[in-house]
Short mmCIF file of C-alpha atoms in Angstrom, two decimals:
data_model
loop_
_atom_site.label_atom_id
_atom_site.label_comp_id
_atom_site.label_asym_id
_atom_site.label_seq_id
_atom_site.Cartn_x
_atom_site.Cartn_y
_atom_site.Cartn_z
CA MET A 1 -62.46 144.41 -74.80
CA PRO A 2 -65.13 146.90 -73.59
CA GLU A 3 -66.31 147.45 -77.17
CA ALA A 4 -67.31 143.78 -77.31
CA HIS A 5 -69.58 144.01 -74.28
CA LEU A 6 -73.24 143.59 -75.05
CA ARG A 7 -74.07 146.66 -73.01
CA ARG A 8 -71.54 149.30 -72.05
CA PRO A 9 -72.10 151.59 -69.05
CA ALA A 10 -73.28 155.15 -69.62
CA GLU A 11 -69.93 156.65 -68.64
CA GLU A 12 -68.26 154.79 -71.52
CA ILE A 13 -70.93 155.36 -74.16
CA TYR A 14 -71.15 159.09 -73.45
CA ALA A 15 -67.54 159.67 -72.41
CA GLY A 16 -67.11 162.38 -75.06
CA GLU A 17 -70.12 164.34 -73.87
CA LEU A 18 -69.09 164.06 -70.23
CA ALA A 19 -65.56 165.24 -71.05
CA ALA A 20 -66.85 168.21 -73.05
CA LEU A 21 -69.16 169.25 -70.23
CA ALA A 22 -66.42 168.91 -67.62
CA LYS A 23 -63.91 170.90 -69.68
CA GLY A 24 -66.03 174.02 -69.81
CA ASP A 25 -67.77 173.63 -66.46
CA ASP A 26 -66.59 176.47 -64.21
CA ARG A 27 -69.55 176.46 -61.82
CA PRO A 28 -69.24 175.23 -58.21
CA ARG A 29 -69.21 171.46 -57.77
CA PRO A 30 -70.12 169.57 -54.60
CA SER A 31 -67.26 167.51 -53.12
CA ASN A 32 -66.15 164.63 -55.34
CA TRP A 33 -68.61 165.53 -58.11
CA LYS A 34 -67.29 165.33 -61.67
CA LEU A 35 -69.71 168.03 -62.88
CA SER A 36 -71.63 170.91 -61.40
CA PRO A 37 -75.36 170.34 -60.74
CA GLN A 38 -76.23 172.53 -63.74
CA ALA A 39 -73.98 170.49 -66.04
CA VAL A 40 -75.49 167.25 -64.73
CA VAL A 41 -78.95 168.49 -65.71
CA THR A 42 -77.67 169.46 -69.15
CA TYR A 43 -76.20 165.97 -69.55
CA LEU A 44 -79.53 164.36 -68.65
CA LEU A 45 -81.83 166.64 -70.63
CA GLY A 46 -79.59 167.61 -73.53
CA GLY A 47 -78.15 170.87 -74.75
CA LYS A 48 -74.69 172.16 -75.66
CA ALA A 49 -71.35 172.17 -73.89
CA SER A 50 -69.37 175.41 -73.74
CA ASP A 51 -67.27 174.31 -76.74
CA GLY A 52 -70.38 173.69 -78.84
CA THR A 53 -70.48 169.90 -78.39
CA GLU A 54 -74.03 168.65 -78.77
CA ILE A 55 -75.28 166.88 -75.65
CA SER A 56 -77.96 164.32 -76.40
CA ALA A 57 -81.06 164.05 -74.22
CA LYS A 58 -80.97 160.97 -72.01
CA TYR A 59 -84.36 161.67 -70.47
CA VAL A 60 -87.40 163.26 -72.06
CA GLY A 61 -89.67 164.75 -69.44
CA ASN A 62 -90.21 167.43 -66.82
CA ARG A 63 -87.05 169.46 -66.21
CA ARG A 64 -88.04 170.32 -62.65
CA LEU A 65 -88.05 166.64 -61.69
CA ILE A 66 -84.45 166.20 -62.82
CA GLU A 67 -83.39 169.44 -61.13
CA THR A 68 -84.96 168.25 -57.88
CA ALA A 69 -83.23 164.87 -58.17
CA VAL A 70 -79.83 166.47 -58.77
CA ALA A 71 -80.32 169.02 -55.98
CA THR A 72 -81.23 166.22 -53.58
CA LEU A 73 -78.00 164.36 -54.32
CA ALA A 74 -76.04 167.53 -53.52
CA THR A 75 -77.39 167.34 -49.94
CA ASP A 76 -77.05 164.62 -47.31
CA ARG A 77 -80.47 163.23 -48.21
CA ALA A 78 -80.83 160.09 -50.33
CA LEU A 79 -82.91 160.01 -53.51
CA LEU A 80 -85.73 157.58 -54.29
CA LEU A 81 -86.93 157.46 -57.89
CA LEU A 82 -90.47 156.12 -57.77
CA GLY A 83 -92.86 155.26 -60.58
CA LEU A 84 -94.58 152.64 -62.65
CA PRO A 85 -92.50 150.01 -64.44
CA GLY A 86 -90.97 151.37 -67.62
CA THR A 87 -90.75 155.03 -66.58
CA ALA A 88 -86.94 155.16 -66.96
CA LYS A 89 -86.09 155.01 -63.24
CA SER A 90 -83.04 152.78 -63.72
CA TRP A 91 -82.01 154.72 -66.82
CA VAL A 92 -82.07 158.03 -64.94
CA SER A 93 -80.28 156.47 -61.97
CA GLU A 94 -77.47 155.17 -64.17
CA HIS A 95 -76.94 158.50 -65.92
CA LEU A 96 -77.03 160.48 -62.69
CA ALA A 97 -74.31 158.24 -61.26
CA ALA A 98 -72.26 158.44 -64.46
CA ALA A 99 -72.40 162.25 -64.55
CA ILE A 100 -71.88 162.86 -60.84
CA SER A 101 -69.42 160.13 -59.83
CA GLY A 102 -67.95 159.15 -63.18
CA SER A 103 -69.11 155.58 -62.64
CA SER A 104 -72.50 153.89 -62.50
CA GLN A 105 -71.02 150.56 -61.39
CA ARG A 106 -71.53 150.85 -57.63
CA LEU A 107 -74.78 148.91 -57.87
CA ILE A 108 -76.81 146.53 -55.71
CA GLN A 109 -79.69 144.70 -57.37
CA CYS A 110 -82.28 144.18 -54.66
CA THR A 111 -84.26 140.92 -54.67
CA ALA A 112 -86.23 138.79 -52.26
CA GLY A 113 -83.03 136.82 -51.68
CA THR A 114 -80.86 139.83 -50.81
CA ASP A 115 -79.61 139.61 -47.21
CA GLU A 116 -77.84 142.00 -44.87
CA ASN A 117 -74.37 140.72 -45.77
CA GLN A 118 -74.90 141.71 -49.41
CA ILE A 119 -75.81 145.23 -48.32
CA ARG A 120 -73.38 145.87 -45.45
CA TYR A 121 -70.28 143.65 -45.74
CA GLY A 122 -69.25 140.00 -45.74
CA TRP A 123 -66.27 137.93 -44.66
CA ASN A 124 -63.56 135.93 -46.35
CA TYR A 125 -64.09 132.79 -44.30
CA ALA A 126 -60.69 131.31 -45.10
CA LEU A 127 -59.00 134.37 -43.55
CA LEU A 128 -61.61 134.54 -40.81
CA LEU A 129 -60.79 130.98 -39.70
CA THR A 130 -57.03 131.46 -39.81
CA LYS A 131 -56.65 134.99 -38.46
CA GLY A 132 -60.01 135.82 -36.92
CA PRO A 133 -61.90 139.04 -37.62
CA SER A 134 -59.59 141.54 -39.29
CA PRO A 135 -59.78 144.34 -41.88
CA GLU A 136 -58.15 141.99 -44.41
CA ALA A 137 -60.91 139.41 -43.96
CA LEU A 138 -63.64 141.99 -44.59
CA VAL A 139 -65.36 141.61 -47.97
CA LYS A 140 -66.48 145.03 -49.12
CA THR A 141 -69.85 145.48 -50.76
CA PRO A 142 -70.63 148.21 -53.31
CA LEU A 143 -72.05 150.21 -50.38
CA VAL A 144 -68.75 150.14 -48.47
CA ARG A 145 -66.74 151.01 -51.58
CA ALA A 146 -69.04 153.93 -52.41
CA MET A 147 -68.72 155.23 -48.84
CA GLU A 148 -64.92 154.99 -48.92
CA GLU A 149 -64.66 156.60 -52.38
CA GLY A 150 -67.26 159.32 -51.85
CA THR A 151 -69.36 158.19 -54.82
CA LEU A 152 -72.98 157.32 -55.48
CA LEU A 153 -74.47 153.92 -54.68
CA ARG A 154 -77.35 152.67 -56.80
CA LEU A 155 -80.01 150.43 -55.24
CA GLU A 156 -82.19 148.93 -57.94
CA GLU A 157 -85.76 147.91 -57.03
CA LEU A 158 -85.39 148.72 -53.34
CA THR A 159 -88.85 147.39 -52.46
CA ARG A 160 -87.97 143.92 -53.76
CA MET A 161 -85.97 143.36 -50.57
CA GLY A 162 -87.64 142.36 -47.35
CA SER A 163 -88.48 145.21 -44.97
CA ASP A 164 -86.03 143.95 -42.34
CA VAL A 165 -83.16 144.06 -44.85
CA GLN A 166 -84.21 147.50 -46.11
CA ASP A 167 -83.86 148.85 -42.58
CA THR A 168 -80.15 147.97 -42.49
CA LEU A 169 -79.74 151.17 -44.53
CA ILE A 170 -81.16 153.47 -41.87
CA THR A 171 -77.91 154.07 -39.98
CA VAL A 172 -75.96 154.58 -43.21
CA LEU A 173 -78.48 157.10 -44.54
CA SER A 174 -78.92 159.04 -41.30
CA GLU A 175 -75.45 158.88 -39.72
CA LYS A 176 -73.36 158.34 -42.89
CA THR A 177 -71.46 155.61 -41.07
CA LEU A 178 -71.47 151.81 -41.12
CA PRO A 179 -70.64 150.10 -37.82
CA VAL A 180 -68.52 146.94 -37.96
CA PRO A 181 -68.97 145.59 -34.41
CA GLU A 182 -66.77 142.55 -35.06
CA LEU A 183 -63.79 144.90 -35.49
CA ASP A 184 -64.99 147.57 -33.08
CA ILE A 185 -64.79 150.15 -35.84
CA ALA A 186 -67.13 152.17 -38.04
CA ILE A 187 -66.66 152.97 -41.70
CA GLY A 188 -67.34 156.65 -42.34
CA ALA A 189 -68.61 157.98 -45.65
CA GLU A 190 -66.43 160.38 -47.60
CA ARG A 191 -67.95 163.59 -48.93
CA GLY A 192 -69.78 162.92 -52.16
CA PHE A 193 -71.31 159.67 -50.98
CA ASN A 194 -75.04 159.33 -51.44
CA VAL A 195 -77.66 156.77 -52.47
CA ILE A 196 -79.99 156.61 -55.47
CA ALA A 197 -82.71 154.00 -55.04
CA THR A 198 -85.43 153.01 -57.49
CA ALA A 199 -88.77 151.41 -56.73
CA ASN A 200 -92.09 150.86 -58.44
CA ASN A 201 -95.54 150.84 -56.96
CA ARG A 202 -97.31 148.33 -59.16
CA ASP A 203 -95.43 145.06 -59.66
CA LYS A 204 -96.07 142.02 -57.49
CA GLY A 205 -93.54 141.21 -54.78
CA VAL A 206 -93.26 144.79 -53.55
CA ASN A 207 -92.45 145.38 -49.86
CA ASP A 208 -93.49 148.69 -48.31
CA LEU A 209 -90.73 150.85 -46.95
CA SER A 210 -90.80 151.47 -43.21
CA SER A 211 -91.68 155.01 -42.13
CA ALA A 212 -88.18 155.36 -40.66
CA LEU A 213 -86.57 154.52 -43.98
CA LYS A 214 -88.97 156.67 -45.99
CA ARG A 215 -87.91 159.70 -43.95
CA ARG A 216 -84.32 159.24 -45.14
CA PHE A 217 -85.30 159.62 -48.80
CA ASN A 218 -86.46 162.50 -50.91
CA VAL A 219 -88.93 160.95 -53.35
CA VAL A 220 -89.10 162.01 -57.00
CA VAL A 221 -91.93 160.38 -58.94
CA LEU A 222 -91.13 159.78 -62.60
CA PRO A 223 -94.46 159.78 -64.48
CA SER A 224 -95.38 157.94 -67.64
CA PRO A 225 -95.06 160.13 -70.77
CA SER A 226 -97.88 162.63 -70.77
CA SER A 227 -98.69 162.54 -74.48
CA LEU A 228 -98.60 160.23 -77.47
CA ASP A 229 -96.04 162.42 -79.22
CA GLU A 230 -93.71 162.49 -76.21
CA GLU A 231 -93.87 158.72 -75.73
CA THR A 232 -93.35 158.11 -79.45
CA GLN A 233 -90.32 160.40 -79.41
CA ILE A 234 -88.83 158.39 -76.52
CA VAL A 235 -89.49 155.04 -78.19
CA VAL A 236 -88.07 156.09 -81.56
CA LYS A 237 -84.95 157.49 -79.92
CA ARG A 238 -84.26 154.50 -77.67
CA VAL A 239 -84.99 151.91 -80.38
CA GLY A 240 -82.45 153.67 -82.60
CA GLU A 241 -79.84 153.77 -79.84
CA ILE A 242 -80.29 150.17 -78.77
CA GLY A 243 -80.37 148.81 -82.32
CA THR A 244 -77.21 150.70 -83.19
CA ASN A 245 -75.47 149.51 -80.01
CA LEU A 246 -76.41 145.91 -80.88
CA SER A 247 -75.00 146.43 -84.40
CA LEU A 248 -78.28 145.38 -86.00
CA PRO A 249 -78.31 145.72 -89.80
CA PRO A 250 -79.60 149.13 -90.94
CA ILE A 251 -83.29 149.41 -91.77
CA GLN A 252 -85.56 152.06 -93.18
CA PRO A 253 -86.91 154.69 -90.73
CA ALA A 254 -89.76 153.19 -88.72
CA ASP A 255 -91.21 156.19 -86.91
CA LYS A 256 -94.76 155.62 -88.20
CA GLU A 257 -94.78 151.94 -87.27
CA LEU A 258 -93.43 152.65 -83.80
CA ALA A 259 -96.10 155.32 -83.37
CA ARG A 260 -98.70 152.62 -84.01
CA VAL A 261 -97.17 150.44 -81.29
CA VAL A 262 -97.23 153.33 -78.82
CA THR A 263 -100.84 154.15 -79.75
CA LEU A 264 -101.92 150.53 -79.28
CA PHE A 265 -100.15 150.23 -75.92
CA ARG A 266 -101.54 153.53 -74.59
CA GLU A 267 -105.11 152.69 -75.57
CA ILE A 268 -105.10 149.20 -74.06
CA ARG A 269 -103.40 150.22 -70.81
CA ASP A 270 -105.71 153.27 -70.43
CA GLY A 271 -108.82 151.25 -71.24
CA ARG A 272 -110.06 153.68 -73.86
CA THR A 273 -109.19 155.02 -77.30
CA LEU A 274 -107.19 158.23 -77.58
CA ASN A 275 -110.32 160.22 -78.45
CA GLY A 276 -112.10 158.79 -75.40
CA LYS A 277 -115.08 157.57 -77.44
CA THR A 278 -114.59 153.82 -76.96
CA LYS A 279 -114.00 152.01 -73.69
CA LEU A 280 -111.72 148.98 -73.82
CA LYS A 281 -110.67 146.06 -71.65
CA THR A 282 -107.25 146.53 -70.10
CA SER A 283 -104.50 143.93 -69.96
CA THR A 284 -102.78 142.48 -66.90
CA GLY A 285 -99.39 143.77 -68.09
CA THR A 286 -98.08 147.30 -67.75
CA LEU A 287 -97.58 147.93 -71.49
CA SER A 288 -94.98 150.51 -70.51
CA THR A 289 -92.75 152.66 -72.65
CA ALA A 290 -89.93 150.20 -71.98
CA GLU A 291 -92.02 147.36 -73.42
CA ALA A 292 -92.83 149.41 -76.51
CA ILE A 293 -89.08 149.95 -76.96
CA SER A 294 -88.50 146.19 -76.63
CA VAL A 295 -91.13 145.50 -79.29
CA GLY A 296 -89.45 148.01 -81.60
CA VAL A 297 -85.98 146.51 -81.18
CA SER A 298 -87.26 142.95 -81.68
CA ALA A 299 -89.18 144.02 -84.78
CA TRP A 300 -86.01 145.69 -86.10
CA ALA A 301 -84.06 142.44 -85.72
CA GLU A 302 -86.85 140.47 -87.40
CA ALA A 303 -87.16 142.91 -90.29
CA ALA A 304 -83.40 143.08 -90.80
CA HIS A 305 -82.70 139.35 -90.69
CA PHE A 306 -85.89 137.81 -92.02
CA GLY A 307 -87.67 140.63 -93.87
CA ASP A 308 -86.93 143.28 -96.45
CA GLY A 309 -85.20 145.70 -94.11
CA ARG A 310 -88.40 147.51 -93.24
CA ILE A 311 -90.41 147.24 -90.03
CA ASP A 312 -93.95 146.43 -91.10
CA ALA A 313 -97.08 144.95 -89.56
CA LYS A 314 -95.77 141.38 -89.86
CA ALA A 315 -92.54 142.24 -88.03
CA LEU A 316 -94.56 143.90 -85.27
CA ALA A 317 -97.41 141.41 -84.88
CA THR A 318 -95.78 138.56 -82.94
CA ASN A 319 -93.87 140.98 -80.74
CA ILE A 320 -97.01 142.97 -79.93
CA VAL A 321 -98.89 139.80 -79.01
CA GLY A 322 -96.01 138.69 -76.80
CA ALA A 323 -96.03 142.03 -74.97
CA VAL A 324 -99.80 142.26 -74.51
CA VAL A 325 -100.76 138.66 -73.75
CA LYS A 326 -99.27 137.84 -70.34
CA ASP A 327 -102.41 136.13 -69.06
CA PRO A 328 -103.54 133.68 -71.80
CA VAL A 329 -107.21 134.13 -70.96
CA GLN A 330 -107.81 137.72 -69.82
CA ASP A 331 -105.27 139.38 -72.08
CA SER A 332 -106.33 137.39 -75.16
CA VAL A 333 -109.88 138.63 -74.64
CA ALA A 334 -108.68 142.22 -74.24
CA LEU A 335 -106.54 142.07 -77.37
CA SER A 336 -109.28 140.42 -79.45
CA GLU A 337 -111.78 143.06 -78.40
CA TYR A 338 -109.30 145.79 -79.28
CA LEU A 339 -108.65 144.28 -82.68
CA GLU A 340 -112.34 144.05 -83.56
CA THR A 341 -113.52 147.38 -82.15
CA VAL A 342 -110.53 149.58 -82.97
CA VAL A 343 -107.86 148.13 -85.26
CA ARG A 344 -110.21 146.57 -87.83
CA THR A 345 -112.03 149.84 -88.48
CA ARG A 346 -109.15 152.31 -88.14
CA ASP A 347 -107.91 153.85 -91.38
CA GLY A 348 -104.53 152.51 -92.43
CA TRP A 349 -104.44 149.75 -89.81
CA SER A 350 -105.92 146.86 -91.80
CA ASP A 351 -102.46 145.35 -92.34
CA LEU A 352 -101.84 145.30 -88.60
CA TYR A 353 -105.24 143.71 -88.01
CA GLU A 354 -104.52 140.88 -90.45
CA ALA A 355 -100.96 140.34 -89.18
CA ILE A 356 -101.99 140.07 -85.52
CA ARG A 357 -104.98 137.85 -86.36
CA GLU A 358 -102.55 135.42 -88.00
CA VAL A 359 -100.66 134.86 -84.77
CA ILE A 360 -103.41 134.70 -82.13
#
């Protein structure tokens, strides 16, 4: 049963909101789009449907960036969401596909082991041996299915693939056709087909895109949250959504504790305190918004199952250390310095100082 799945796709979780938006959406829609571009933006950023249904915000950030992303997908140009790890690239990609195509499941996860057959098409070798090359022996990839259906294809972590494999996309993106020389045919893309790719510019194992491939994408850079309040708002919202989806036992509101996590992460990754008065050592990890969310969810589970139903310093401590200390030497030094120069002397943070000191 879908309800038993650990993680349901966006189009199932927000089916009610999508239906409400579609019902009252009388603006022009590009071919094969489920919603108009304006309604897609409302779905991503929040607002109200024409019947008064509240539409929750899926992304907190610059409206112009989302408008540009949606407008790009309404053209024949592919979209590349670029940014640091944890800036909601995959999250935005999933919701764009859910709102535009009604499904976010046409997905290819790019890795160092991804080859051309996983991008273009493969073969059923049993049929290939008995009948030779034929349409029946062709194994369709998500790319082929998206082209035939006129829907969006999602390419996650595009730069994880080797450059030679990346370039197999050039013909598809420029000509909107996929040659199958073994059958002497070409698969043409239906109207509505387009590609959303994500990539980051910091993690190890990144392969640069060729200039030819770059020209086929319109790049939208998703920045890290600009302020402490904005990042805290995102973390509190997503922790609540994920914890509820996981059916974790209810706990007391933890906004203040999560704000401390966000503050700690921002100061260590920026190498200075929020007021700019104290310089700090940075860690080797990204300490992204996504990692702060993970710390919050883990602390929720710990507080609910092993604590008193309240996220406190003890529930946060081990999870914070696990997020910060990726390199046992460099990161331990950075965290220890932060504890002694900032946490120990900050008003109201003595409990967090003691709790973290117990586990490092």
